[in-house]
């Protein structure tokens, strides 16, 4: 990010420690955003799954040939806070969960660490009713419905078969599942891994427009 703010305009800031009571600072309130039409144009980007070893700078170097283009990776995905909007590594996720739920573990009848509490299947974050419909050709459709604890407790696990109007047979199975707090945190983190990368052909024009808007 060394050169990123070099393009930002300067502004005056009141500083009583300066001889004239003013200081010149970078105006970081300036903003640049990609147009929705570009972000929604499938011909302008491709999907990418962030790996544990990836940072915005590493991705920018690999795909754009310049670490300073990290801002394209971030802004194209509306990532404002690189610390919390970017996925945590597995090691950092475990540490984060352990700290976040440490009070829950300490308050448990059998004292646990935060990560132990979050992994414990008795501590349920979400309840689900799962409906699986399998046709005679082996094709399956799974529907997962989130429920409250009371409704979940009354769900019966069943299997039934019926015939459609076209004569094909469908087997419907109703089952139940839960999600632990660690699974919840892990799934939230994994969603952040799914980003889109602006194709290289668009980068020169975007950089030119960025510099024009930010420095104006």
XYZ file of N, CA, C and O in Angstrom:
864
model
N 0.822 -1.199 0.000
C 0.000 0.000 0.000
C 0.863 1.259 0.000
O 0.373 2.368 0.170
N 2.148 1.068 -0.195
C 3.092 2.178 -0.077
C 2.770 3.343 -1.010
O 2.840 4.500 -0.609
N 2.421 3.027 -2.263
C 2.205 4.095 -3.241
C 0.731 4.455 -3.423
O 0.414 5.424 -4.121
N -0.145 3.685 -2.836
C -1.581 3.862 -3.072
C -2.050 5.276 -2.747
O -2.747 5.917 -3.527
N -1.655 5.779 -1.580
C -2.137 7.090 -1.153
C -1.366 8.250 -1.782
O -1.713 9.405 -1.549
N -0.357 7.938 -2.588
C 0.364 9.008 -3.279
C -0.526 9.740 -4.280
O -0.268 10.890 -4.629
N -1.567 9.048 -4.756
C -2.461 9.637 -5.750
C -3.546 10.510 -5.108
O -4.235 11.255 -5.792
N -3.694 10.419 -3.806
C -4.735 11.168 -3.124
C -4.350 12.643 -2.994
O -3.172 12.973 -2.807
N -5.325 13.529 -3.067
C -5.028 14.961 -2.938
C -4.651 15.325 -1.508
O -4.928 14.579 -0.569
N -4.007 16.469 -1.366
C -3.624 16.970 -0.053
C -4.669 17.973 0.438
O -5.377 18.592 -0.354
N -4.761 18.116 1.732
C -5.677 19.089 2.315
C -5.053 19.650 3.583
O -4.070 19.108 4.095
N -5.621 20.738 4.077
C -5.095 21.357 5.293
C -5.806 20.788 6.520
O -6.999 20.482 6.489
N -5.041 20.687 7.604
C -5.560 20.141 8.854
C -5.078 21.020 10.000
O -3.892 21.374 10.065
N -6.000 21.398 10.867
C -5.636 22.264 11.993
C -4.717 21.527 12.958
O -5.026 20.440 13.430
N -3.555 22.153 13.218
C -2.557 21.557 14.109
C -1.880 22.667 14.887
O -1.067 23.420 14.354
N -2.226 22.808 16.142
C -1.701 23.906 16.972
C -0.202 23.805 17.193
O 0.439 24.774 17.612
N 0.362 22.638 16.914
C 1.798 22.471 17.114
C 2.627 23.004 15.947
O 3.848 23.066 16.022
N 1.940 23.354 14.867
C 2.625 23.899 13.699
C 2.682 25.424 13.795
O 1.781 26.059 14.379
N 3.737 26.048 13.221
C 3.899 27.511 13.297
C 2.666 28.307 12.866
O 2.276 29.270 13.507
N 1.997 27.906 11.782
C 0.836 28.632 11.289
C -0.483 27.961 11.698
O -1.556 28.367 11.240
N -0.383 26.981 12.560
C -1.587 26.307 13.039
C -2.203 25.369 12.032
O -3.313 24.882 12.225
N -1.504 25.110 10.926
C -2.024 24.225 9.887
C -0.980 23.182 9.505
O 0.225 23.421 9.583
N -1.481 22.043 9.107
C -0.602 20.982 8.632
C -1.179 20.464 7.316
O -2.392 20.529 7.088
N -0.329 19.978 6.438
C -0.782 19.421 5.168
C -0.826 17.899 5.296
O 0.178 17.267 5.633
N -1.999 17.328 5.039
C -2.173 15.883 5.177
C -2.840 15.313 3.929
O -3.411 16.045 3.119
N -2.751 13.989 3.791
C -3.416 13.307 2.681
C -4.906 13.214 2.960
O -5.323 12.818 4.046
N -5.708 13.609 1.983
C -7.160 13.581 2.152
C -7.676 12.168 1.867
O -8.062 11.845 0.744
N -7.690 11.337 2.907
C -8.094 9.937 2.733
C -9.608 9.774 2.634
O -10.109 8.655 2.482
N -10.351 10.866 2.715
C -11.811 10.784 2.570
C -12.214 10.694 1.097
O -13.373 10.431 0.783
N -11.273 10.905 0.184
C -11.573 10.758 -1.245
C -11.936 9.304 -1.517
O -11.363 8.397 -0.914
N -12.868 9.107 -2.423
C -13.351 7.756 -2.676
C -13.375 7.426 -4.172
O -13.603 8.289 -5.014
N -13.142 6.144 -4.456
C -13.249 5.622 -5.814
C -14.014 4.315 -5.743
O -13.782 3.501 -4.839
N -14.916 4.098 -6.661
C -15.690 2.850 -6.674
C -15.910 2.396 -8.112
O -16.001 3.225 -9.032
N -15.964 1.091 -8.297
C -16.245 0.536 -9.612
C -17.738 0.650 -9.906
O -18.570 0.480 -9.018
N -18.071 0.898 -11.150
C -19.476 0.962 -11.541
C -20.084 -0.430 -11.472
O -19.434 -1.432 -11.792
N -21.344 -0.482 -11.029
C -22.022 -1.771 -10.906
C -22.091 -2.504 -12.243
O -22.021 -3.738 -12.287
N -22.237 -1.746 -13.328
C -22.335 -2.366 -14.653
C -21.088 -3.173 -14.988
O -21.164 -4.225 -15.634
N -19.917 -2.699 -14.518
C -18.671 -3.422 -14.762
C -18.576 -4.636 -13.848
O -18.198 -5.735 -14.279
N -18.950 -4.469 -12.572
C -18.865 -5.565 -11.607
C -19.851 -6.688 -11.923
O -19.653 -7.830 -11.507
N -20.904 -6.358 -12.659
C -21.911 -7.359 -12.993
C -21.727 -7.932 -14.396
O -22.476 -8.821 -14.809
N -20.724 -7.434 -15.103
C -20.452 -7.901 -16.456
C -19.546 -9.129 -16.385
O -18.347 -9.027 -16.127
N -20.106 -10.294 -16.616
C -19.350 -11.543 -16.463
C -18.167 -11.631 -17.412
O -17.232 -12.416 -17.184
N -18.174 -10.824 -18.475
C -17.057 -10.839 -19.416
C -15.868 -10.041 -18.883
O -14.770 -10.112 -19.433
N -16.080 -9.299 -17.784
C -15.026 -8.432 -17.261
C -14.273 -9.044 -16.088
O -13.287 -8.475 -15.625
N -14.725 -10.182 -15.594
C -14.071 -10.761 -14.425
C -14.136 -12.287 -14.454
O -14.833 -12.878 -15.272
N -13.387 -12.894 -13.569
C -13.510 -14.335 -13.362
C -13.476 -14.601 -11.865
O -12.989 -13.785 -11.081
N -14.023 -15.732 -11.480
C -14.134 -16.060 -10.062
C -12.807 -16.596 -9.536
O -12.049 -17.250 -10.249
N -12.575 -16.317 -8.263
C -11.329 -16.770 -7.631
C -11.625 -17.145 -6.187
O -12.405 -16.480 -5.513
N -10.992 -18.226 -5.729
C -11.146 -18.678 -4.350
C -9.855 -18.399 -3.587
O -8.808 -18.971 -3.895
N -9.930 -17.514 -2.610
C -8.750 -17.099 -1.857
C -8.190 -18.266 -1.048
O -8.922 -18.947 -0.329
N -6.883 -18.482 -1.168
C -6.195 -19.517 -0.408
C -5.587 -18.922 0.862
O -5.444 -17.706 0.993
N -5.226 -19.804 1.798
C -4.653 -19.335 3.066
C -3.394 -18.501 2.860
O -3.107 -17.592 3.633
N -2.643 -18.821 1.814
C -1.381 -18.127 1.568
C -1.562 -16.803 0.839
O -0.600 -16.051 0.663
N -2.782 -16.503 0.412
C -3.039 -15.296 -0.378
C -3.206 -14.043 0.479
O -3.814 -14.095 1.551
N -2.682 -12.948 -0.030
C -2.982 -11.612 0.475
C -3.382 -10.798 -0.746
O -3.128 -11.227 -1.886
N -3.989 -9.626 -0.571
C -4.317 -8.804 -1.741
C -3.078 -8.503 -2.589
O -3.144 -8.491 -3.822
N -1.943 -8.288 -1.912
C -0.704 -7.981 -2.624
C -0.205 -9.173 -3.432
O 0.249 -9.017 -4.574
N -0.298 -10.374 -2.854
C 0.148 -11.579 -3.563
C -0.711 -11.834 -4.791
O -0.203 -12.156 -5.875
N -2.017 -11.689 -4.636
C -2.922 -11.889 -5.776
C -2.652 -10.849 -6.855
O -2.622 -11.166 -8.052
N -2.446 -9.596 -6.448
C -2.161 -8.534 -7.415
C -0.874 -8.825 -8.179
O -0.783 -8.587 -9.395
N 0.120 -9.349 -7.477
C 1.399 -9.681 -8.128
C 1.220 -10.838 -9.107
O 1.736 -10.803 -10.233
N 0.466 -11.865 -8.699
C 0.282 -13.047 -9.540
C -0.537 -12.754 -10.794
O -0.243 -13.272 -11.867
N -1.574 -11.929 -10.645
C -2.510 -11.756 -11.760
C -2.385 -10.424 -12.490
O -2.801 -10.318 -13.639
N -1.810 -9.430 -11.831
C -1.653 -8.135 -12.480
C -0.202 -7.711 -12.628
O 0.088 -6.647 -13.158
N 0.720 -8.536 -12.111
C 2.136 -8.254 -12.268
C 2.672 -7.116 -11.445
O 3.781 -6.638 -11.667
N 1.890 -6.650 -10.453
C 2.318 -5.505 -9.649
C 1.584 -5.537 -8.309
O 0.350 -5.455 -8.279
N 2.341 -5.609 -7.212
C 1.703 -5.656 -5.889
C 0.914 -4.389 -5.594
O -0.025 -4.404 -4.787
N 1.290 -3.272 -6.227
C 0.609 -2.012 -5.967
C -0.818 -1.988 -6.516
O -1.584 -1.073 -6.232
N -1.178 -2.994 -7.280
C -2.543 -3.067 -7.815
C -3.471 -3.836 -6.862
O -4.564 -4.250 -7.231
N -3.022 -4.009 -5.624
C -3.833 -4.686 -4.606
C -5.174 -3.997 -4.415
O -6.169 -4.628 -4.077
N -5.207 -2.673 -4.617
C -6.446 -1.915 -4.420
C -7.531 -2.347 -5.405
O -8.722 -2.264 -5.106
N -7.110 -2.834 -6.583
C -8.088 -3.322 -7.563
C -8.766 -4.580 -7.021
O -9.986 -4.743 -7.125
N -7.973 -5.459 -6.439
C -8.514 -6.689 -5.847
C -9.516 -6.341 -4.760
O -10.613 -6.923 -4.685
N -9.160 -5.398 -3.898
C -10.006 -5.041 -2.754
C -11.272 -4.303 -3.181
O -12.384 -4.701 -2.835
N -11.112 -3.226 -3.934
C -12.269 -2.386 -4.266
C -13.236 -3.075 -5.225
O -14.435 -2.820 -5.171
N -12.718 -3.943 -6.094
C -13.614 -4.637 -7.020
C -14.552 -5.573 -6.260
O -15.621 -5.938 -6.756
N -14.156 -5.939 -5.032
C -14.978 -6.820 -4.199
C -15.564 -6.098 -2.990
O -16.025 -6.738 -2.037
N -15.537 -4.761 -3.020
C -16.101 -3.938 -1.937
C -15.488 -4.273 -0.582
O -16.173 -4.259 0.444
N -14.211 -4.591 -0.572
C -13.507 -4.897 0.674
C -12.898 -3.596 1.200
O -11.942 -3.077 0.628
N -13.465 -3.083 2.276
C -13.014 -1.821 2.854
C -11.984 -2.056 3.954
O -11.007 -1.319 4.081
N -12.217 -3.084 4.760
C -11.324 -3.405 5.871
C -10.554 -4.686 5.536
O -11.090 -5.787 5.664
N -9.291 -4.575 5.102
C -8.525 -5.765 4.700
C -8.299 -6.749 5.838
O -8.009 -7.915 5.592
N -8.448 -6.297 7.082
C -8.221 -7.200 8.206
C -9.413 -8.117 8.442
O -9.254 -9.321 8.633
N -10.633 -7.562 8.419
C -11.810 -8.355 8.772
C -12.687 -8.704 7.578
O -13.498 -9.637 7.657
N -12.575 -7.995 6.466
C -13.340 -8.350 5.270
C -12.617 -9.411 4.451
O -13.219 -10.037 3.578
N -11.344 -9.599 4.725
C -10.545 -10.623 4.047
C -10.609 -11.899 4.885
O -10.623 -11.831 6.107
N -10.671 -13.092 4.271
C -10.782 -14.318 5.065
C -9.570 -14.544 5.957
O -8.429 -14.276 5.570
N -9.819 -15.055 7.139
C -8.750 -15.391 8.065
C -8.116 -16.712 7.645
O -8.786 -17.578 7.087
N -6.842 -16.886 7.926
C -6.213 -18.184 7.707
C -6.793 -19.161 8.726
O -7.391 -18.746 9.730
N -6.638 -20.446 8.476
C -7.177 -21.448 9.399
C -6.613 -21.244 10.807
O -7.333 -21.339 11.799
N -5.325 -20.969 10.893
C -4.686 -20.776 12.191
C -5.249 -19.545 12.895
O -5.560 -19.586 14.098
N -5.427 -18.459 12.152
C -5.964 -17.231 12.738
C -7.429 -17.395 13.101
O -7.903 -16.846 14.103
N -8.169 -18.162 12.298
C -9.584 -18.415 12.586
C -9.742 -19.139 13.918
O -10.604 -18.777 14.731
N -8.919 -20.147 14.143
C -8.969 -20.894 15.404
C -8.680 -19.954 16.578
O -9.362 -20.001 17.609
N -7.674 -19.112 16.431
C -7.323 -18.157 17.485
C -8.466 -17.180 17.730
O -8.820 -16.873 18.876
N -9.083 -16.686 16.637
C -10.200 -15.745 16.731
C -11.386 -16.378 17.456
O -11.978 -15.777 18.364
N -11.745 -17.609 17.071
C -12.873 -18.307 17.691
C -12.578 -18.581 19.166
O -13.455 -18.419 20.026
N -11.356 -18.965 19.457
C -10.978 -19.255 20.838
C -11.150 -18.025 21.722
O -11.657 -18.117 22.848
N -10.754 -16.874 21.215
C -10.876 -15.634 21.983
C -12.332 -15.172 22.067
O -12.795 -14.726 23.118
N -13.051 -15.298 20.966
C -14.438 -14.821 20.919
C -15.340 -15.574 21.894
O -16.219 -14.974 22.527
N -15.116 -16.886 22.037
C -16.005 -17.704 22.860
C -15.357 -18.145 24.179
O -15.838 -19.067 24.830
N -14.286 -17.472 24.562
C -13.595 -17.845 25.806
C -14.505 -17.683 27.025
O -14.477 -18.515 27.942
N -15.339 -16.641 27.029
C -16.247 -16.424 28.156
C -17.290 -17.534 28.234
O -17.657 -17.985 29.329
N -17.759 -18.019 27.075
C -18.731 -19.113 27.056
C -18.116 -20.383 27.634
O -18.741 -21.101 28.419
N -16.881 -20.664 27.236
C -16.210 -21.853 27.731
C -15.937 -21.785 29.217
O -16.097 -22.774 29.942
N -15.546 -20.584 29.692
C -15.242 -20.409 31.117
C -16.496 -20.558 31.972
O -16.424 -20.997 33.120
N -17.661 -20.198 31.400
C -18.917 -20.257 32.151
C -19.575 -21.635 32.083
O -20.580 -21.876 32.742
N -19.009 -22.515 31.283
C -19.586 -23.841 31.132
C -19.418 -24.654 32.424
O -18.508 -24.415 33.213
N -20.315 -25.612 32.640
C -20.221 -26.451 33.844
C -18.861 -27.130 33.924
O -18.190 -27.115 34.960
N -18.461 -27.729 32.797
C -17.100 -28.260 32.674
C -16.308 -27.214 31.901
O -16.534 -27.035 30.708
N -15.431 -26.520 32.583
C -14.719 -25.391 31.976
C -13.985 -25.829 30.710
O -13.290 -26.840 30.686
N -14.187 -25.038 29.657
C -13.563 -25.316 28.365
C -12.870 -24.071 27.837
O -13.193 -22.947 28.245
N -11.958 -24.271 26.903
C -11.413 -23.123 26.182
C -12.478 -22.648 25.199
O -13.457 -23.355 24.943
N -12.286 -21.484 24.629
C -13.258 -20.969 23.667
C -13.420 -21.867 22.466
O -14.537 -22.116 22.002
N -12.311 -22.397 21.953
C -12.389 -23.252 20.764
C -13.052 -24.585 21.108
O -13.822 -25.134 20.303
N -12.804 -25.116 22.298
C -13.459 -26.362 22.713
C -14.962 -26.165 22.810
O -15.742 -27.019 22.393
N -15.369 -25.038 23.365
C -16.795 -24.747 23.513
C -17.456 -24.619 22.143
O -18.540 -25.140 21.901
N -16.780 -23.909 21.227
C -17.341 -23.681 19.889
C -17.435 -24.970 19.079
O -18.320 -25.118 18.229
N -16.532 -25.913 19.338
C -16.541 -27.190 18.621
C -17.497 -28.205 19.240
O -17.883 -29.179 18.584
N -17.889 -28.001 20.471
C -18.742 -28.938 21.191
C -20.120 -29.033 20.522
O -20.820 -28.030 20.367
N -20.505 -30.230 20.120
C -21.775 -30.429 19.415
C -22.986 -30.105 20.280
O -24.094 -29.901 19.769
N -22.801 -30.053 21.596
C -23.927 -29.712 22.492
C -24.258 -28.219 22.427
O -25.350 -27.813 22.814
N -23.314 -27.422 21.981
C -23.536 -25.979 21.871
C -23.914 -25.657 20.430
O -23.062 -25.523 19.560
N -25.203 -25.586 20.187
C -25.725 -25.484 18.821
C -25.978 -24.033 18.426
O -26.650 -23.289 19.131
N -25.445 -23.666 17.285
C -25.690 -22.330 16.743
C -26.964 -22.309 15.898
O -27.772 -21.404 16.001
N -27.163 -23.348 15.054
C -28.305 -23.371 14.135
C -28.890 -24.779 14.043
O -28.172 -25.775 14.157
N -30.209 -24.813 13.833
C -30.944 -26.073 13.693
C -31.535 -26.142 12.284
O -32.051 -25.134 11.775
N -31.501 -27.337 11.681
C -31.982 -27.468 10.307
C -32.864 -28.699 10.114
O -32.623 -29.756 10.714
N -33.840 -28.516 9.252
C -34.612 -29.632 8.721
C -34.116 -29.820 7.291
O -34.082 -28.863 6.507
N -33.713 -31.034 6.955
C -33.139 -31.303 5.634
C -34.076 -32.216 4.854
O -34.393 -33.329 5.295
N -34.524 -31.751 3.702
C -35.420 -32.528 2.844
C -34.647 -32.911 1.581
O -34.200 -32.039 0.827
N -34.486 -34.216 1.367
C -33.766 -34.708 0.195
C -34.733 -35.457 -0.716
O -35.379 -36.421 -0.293
N -34.841 -34.994 -1.956
C -35.732 -35.635 -2.928
C -34.874 -36.279 -4.007
O -34.127 -35.580 -4.705
N -34.996 -37.593 -4.145
C -34.187 -38.338 -5.109
C -35.095 -38.989 -6.139
O -36.004 -39.751 -5.787
N -34.855 -38.670 -7.408
C -35.678 -39.227 -8.485
C -35.153 -40.602 -8.876
O -34.066 -41.018 -8.465
N -35.916 -41.309 -9.691
C -35.555 -42.677 -10.075
C -34.274 -42.737 -10.889
O -33.629 -43.791 -10.961
N -33.854 -41.622 -11.500
C -32.602 -41.620 -12.268
C -31.390 -41.289 -11.401
O -30.270 -41.144 -11.890
N -31.625 -41.151 -10.079
C -30.527 -40.894 -9.154
C -30.255 -39.427 -8.866
O -29.407 -39.094 -8.039
N -30.966 -38.526 -9.532
C -30.781 -37.095 -9.311
C -31.382 -36.685 -7.969
O -32.518 -37.070 -7.650
N -30.623 -35.904 -7.187
C -31.106 -35.484 -5.865
C -31.161 -33.973 -5.751
O -30.293 -33.260 -6.261
N -32.189 -33.512 -5.066
C -32.333 -32.096 -4.740
C -32.445 -32.000 -3.221
O -33.277 -32.671 -2.609
N -31.573 -31.174 -2.612
C -31.559 -31.048 -1.157
C -32.031 -29.657 -0.751
O -31.534 -28.645 -1.258
N -32.996 -29.620 0.137
C -33.524 -28.363 0.667
C -33.231 -28.317 2.164
O -33.600 -29.233 2.906
N -32.552 -27.257 2.596
C -32.151 -27.133 4.000
C -32.850 -25.927 4.607
O -32.628 -24.792 4.201
N -33.699 -26.179 5.597
C -34.502 -25.131 6.214
C -34.032 -24.870 7.636
O -33.966 -25.800 8.453
N -33.714 -23.627 7.960
C -33.285 -23.304 9.321
C -34.512 -23.146 10.221
O -35.481 -22.473 9.855
N -34.455 -23.750 11.405
C -35.581 -23.744 12.333
C -35.146 -23.210 13.692
O -33.947 -23.143 13.992
N -36.132 -22.885 14.528
C -35.806 -22.581 15.916
C -35.722 -23.907 16.670
O -36.138 -24.961 16.174
N -35.191 -23.867 17.886
C -34.929 -25.098 18.642
C -36.201 -25.899 18.906
O -36.203 -27.137 18.823
N -37.301 -25.229 19.224
C -38.552 -25.937 19.544
C -39.123 -26.652 18.330
O -39.565 -27.800 18.414
N -39.116 -25.954 17.179
C -39.630 -26.581 15.955
C -38.755 -27.756 15.555
O -39.248 -28.820 15.148
N -37.449 -27.593 15.696
C -36.493 -28.654 15.360
C -36.764 -29.916 16.184
O -36.731 -31.039 15.662
N -37.064 -29.714 17.456
C -37.288 -30.856 18.349
C -38.493 -31.689 17.914
O -38.568 -32.892 18.191
N -39.438 -31.062 17.231
C -40.661 -31.763 16.827
C -40.612 -32.306 15.403
O -41.607 -32.859 14.913
N -39.483 -32.156 14.728
C -39.358 -32.666 13.358
C -39.177 -34.183 13.396
O -38.327 -34.699 14.117
N -39.983 -34.872 12.631
C -39.870 -36.337 12.527
C -39.017 -36.694 11.319
O -39.176 -36.119 10.237
N -38.114 -37.648 11.516
C -37.265 -38.091 10.417
C -37.987 -39.221 9.683
O -38.251 -40.278 10.268
N -38.305 -38.965 8.419
C -39.135 -39.912 7.662
C -38.580 -40.136 6.254
O -37.771 -39.354 5.755
N -39.074 -41.201 5.639
C -38.778 -41.498 4.231
C -40.067 -41.939 3.569
O -40.785 -42.800 4.095
N -40.364 -41.325 2.419
C -41.591 -41.680 1.703
C -41.332 -41.609 0.199
O -40.446 -40.875 -0.257
N -42.113 -42.385 -0.554
C -41.986 -42.375 -2.011
C -43.314 -42.013 -2.639
O -44.384 -42.331 -2.101
N -43.243 -41.324 -3.772
C -44.472 -40.990 -4.498
C -44.167 -40.919 -5.985
O -43.001 -40.843 -6.408
N -45.239 -40.967 -6.785
C -45.108 -40.981 -8.241
C -45.604 -39.660 -8.812
O -46.690 -39.182 -8.476
N -44.789 -39.054 -9.689
C -45.159 -37.801 -10.331
C -46.110 -38.059 -11.493
O -46.333 -39.200 -11.901
N -46.679 -36.970 -12.030
C -47.648 -37.086 -13.123
C -47.037 -37.740 -14.361
O -47.746 -38.390 -15.141
N -45.726 -37.576 -14.554
C -45.073 -38.171 -15.735
C -44.678 -39.637 -15.522
O -44.060 -40.259 -16.374
N -45.017 -40.160 -14.338
C -44.752 -41.567 -14.062
C -43.447 -41.845 -13.329
O -43.219 -42.975 -12.888
N -42.586 -40.843 -13.205
C -41.316 -41.072 -12.520
C -41.528 -41.104 -11.013
O -42.421 -40.451 -10.473
N -40.684 -41.867 -10.343
C -40.795 -42.023 -8.894
C -39.797 -41.131 -8.169
O -38.666 -40.942 -8.620
N -40.234 -40.605 -7.021
C -39.384 -39.739 -6.201
C -39.422 -40.245 -4.769
O -40.490 -40.557 -4.232
N -38.235 -40.334 -4.168
C -38.143 -40.706 -2.758
C -37.766 -39.456 -1.969
O -36.774 -38.783 -2.277
N -38.576 -39.143 -0.968
C -38.335 -37.947 -0.155
C -37.934 -38.358 1.258
O -38.650 -39.077 1.936
N -36.766 -37.889 1.670
C -36.261 -38.195 3.004
C -36.159 -36.914 3.818
O -35.586 -35.923 3.354
N -36.721 -36.933 5.020
C -36.626 -35.790 5.929
C -35.673 -36.176 7.054
O -35.852 -37.193 7.723
N -34.643 -35.358 7.238
C -33.684 -35.586 8.307
C -33.419 -34.280 9.048
O -33.973 -33.226 8.690
N -32.584 -34.352 10.080
C -32.290 -33.172 10.897
C -30.774 -33.012 11.024
O -30.039 -33.994 11.004
N -30.343 -31.763 11.155
C -28.921 -31.526 11.384
C -28.753 -30.237 12.178
O -29.668 -29.404 12.236
N -27.597 -30.098 12.775
C -27.289 -28.887 13.534
C -25.947 -28.334 13.066
O -25.176 -29.014 12.371
N -25.672 -27.111 13.471
C -24.403 -26.481 13.143
C -23.780 -25.930 14.417
O -24.430 -25.207 15.173
N -22.543 -26.291 14.669
C -21.842 -25.787 15.857
C -21.410 -24.344 15.636
O -21.443 -23.830 14.510
N -20.975 -23.697 16.686
C -20.510 -22.322 16.565
C -19.240 -22.239 15.725
O -19.049 -21.277 14.970
N -18.384 -23.253 15.824
C -17.173 -23.229 15.000
C -17.537 -23.402 13.532
O -16.954 -22.744 12.659
N -18.478 -24.290 13.237
C -18.915 -24.474 11.844
C -19.494 -23.184 11.291
O -19.252 -22.826 10.131
N -20.255 -22.477 12.121
C -20.825 -21.200 11.709
C -19.718 -20.203 11.356
O -19.738 -19.596 10.279
N -18.747 -20.050 12.252
C -17.662 -19.098 12.022
C -16.839 -19.502 10.805
O -16.397 -18.640 10.028
N -16.647 -20.786 10.623
C -15.875 -21.279 9.488
C -16.599 -21.005 8.173
O -15.981 -20.595 7.178
N -17.918 -21.196 8.164
C -18.703 -20.951 6.956
C -18.725 -19.463 6.609
O -18.623 -19.087 5.431
N -18.855 -18.607 7.620
C -18.816 -17.161 7.388
C -17.471 -16.768 6.788
O -17.388 -15.957 5.858
N -16.409 -17.366 7.305
C -15.073 -17.073 6.805
C -14.885 -17.569 5.376
O -14.283 -16.888 4.540
N -15.427 -18.758 5.076
C -15.271 -19.336 3.742
C -16.005 -18.529 2.674
O -15.556 -18.481 1.519
N -17.119 -17.923 3.037
C -17.848 -17.087 2.080
C -16.960 -15.943 1.595
O -17.011 -15.538 0.423
N -16.115 -15.434 2.476
C -15.217 -14.333 2.120
C -14.151 -14.763 1.124
O -13.516 -13.921 0.482
N -13.939 -16.076 0.999
C -12.925 -16.570 0.069
C -13.363 -16.437 -1.389
O -12.535 -16.444 -2.301
N -14.657 -16.334 -1.611
C -15.194 -16.301 -2.971
C -15.230 -14.864 -3.479
O -16.105 -14.082 -3.123
N -14.243 -14.521 -4.316
C -14.171 -13.164 -4.854
C -14.139 -13.224 -6.378
O -14.081 -14.303 -6.974
N -14.179 -12.059 -6.992
C -14.020 -11.957 -8.440
C -12.828 -11.063 -8.728
O -12.568 -10.096 -8.004
N -12.103 -11.399 -9.777
C -10.937 -10.620 -10.168
C -11.185 -9.966 -11.519
O -11.595 -10.636 -12.472
N -10.962 -8.665 -11.559
C -11.098 -7.925 -12.811
C -10.073 -8.462 -13.813
O -8.910 -8.657 -13.474
N -10.488 -8.703 -15.033
C -9.572 -9.220 -16.041
C -8.512 -8.177 -16.394
O -8.748 -6.970 -16.352
N -7.338 -8.684 -16.761
C -6.183 -7.818 -17.001
C -6.445 -6.761 -18.067
O -5.902 -5.648 -17.990
N -7.238 -7.104 -19.078
C -7.477 -6.171 -20.179
C -8.102 -4.862 -19.715
O -7.938 -3.824 -20.363
N -8.807 -4.903 -18.597
C -9.501 -3.711 -18.110
C -8.638 -2.869 -17.172
O -9.004 -1.733 -16.851
N -7.530 -3.419 -16.695
C -6.724 -2.754 -15.674
C -6.158 -1.398 -16.088
O -6.271 -0.419 -15.337
N -5.526 -1.260 -17.269
C -4.971 0.058 -17.648
C -6.002 1.179 -17.637
O -5.735 2.272 -17.125
N -7.195 0.923 -18.179
C -8.241 1.947 -18.211
C -8.732 2.273 -16.808
O -8.989 3.446 -16.489
N -8.838 1.267 -15.965
C -9.287 1.479 -14.590
C -8.261 2.294 -13.810
O -8.621 3.211 -13.066
N -6.991 1.974 -13.967
C -5.941 2.730 -13.282
C -5.951 4.189 -13.699
O -5.813 5.089 -12.861
N -6.115 4.430 -14.974
C -6.145 5.796 -15.490
C -7.315 6.576 -14.897
O -7.171 7.731 -14.473
N -8.477 5.942 -14.851
C -9.667 6.586 -14.305
C -9.532 6.813 -12.804
O -9.953 7.849 -12.277
N -8.936 5.848 -12.110
C -8.704 5.978 -10.670
C -7.846 7.201 -10.361
O -8.174 8.018 -9.488
N -6.735 7.320 -11.050
C -5.820 8.439 -10.817
C -6.489 9.775 -11.131
O -6.280 10.772 -10.432
N -7.325 9.786 -12.171
C -8.010 11.028 -12.554
C -9.009 11.459 -11.485
O -9.041 12.635 -11.084
N -9.796 10.511 -11.004
C -10.838 10.839 -10.035
C -10.244 11.176 -8.661
O -10.621 12.167 -8.027
N -9.305 10.376 -8.205
C -8.742 10.559 -6.870
C -7.945 11.852 -6.747
O -8.012 12.552 -5.743
N -7.207 12.179 -7.784
C -6.348 13.355 -7.717
C -7.047 14.665 -8.060
O -6.472 15.733 -7.945
N -8.297 14.579 -8.503
C -9.016 15.795 -8.903
C -9.557 16.560 -7.697
O -9.711 16.013 -6.627
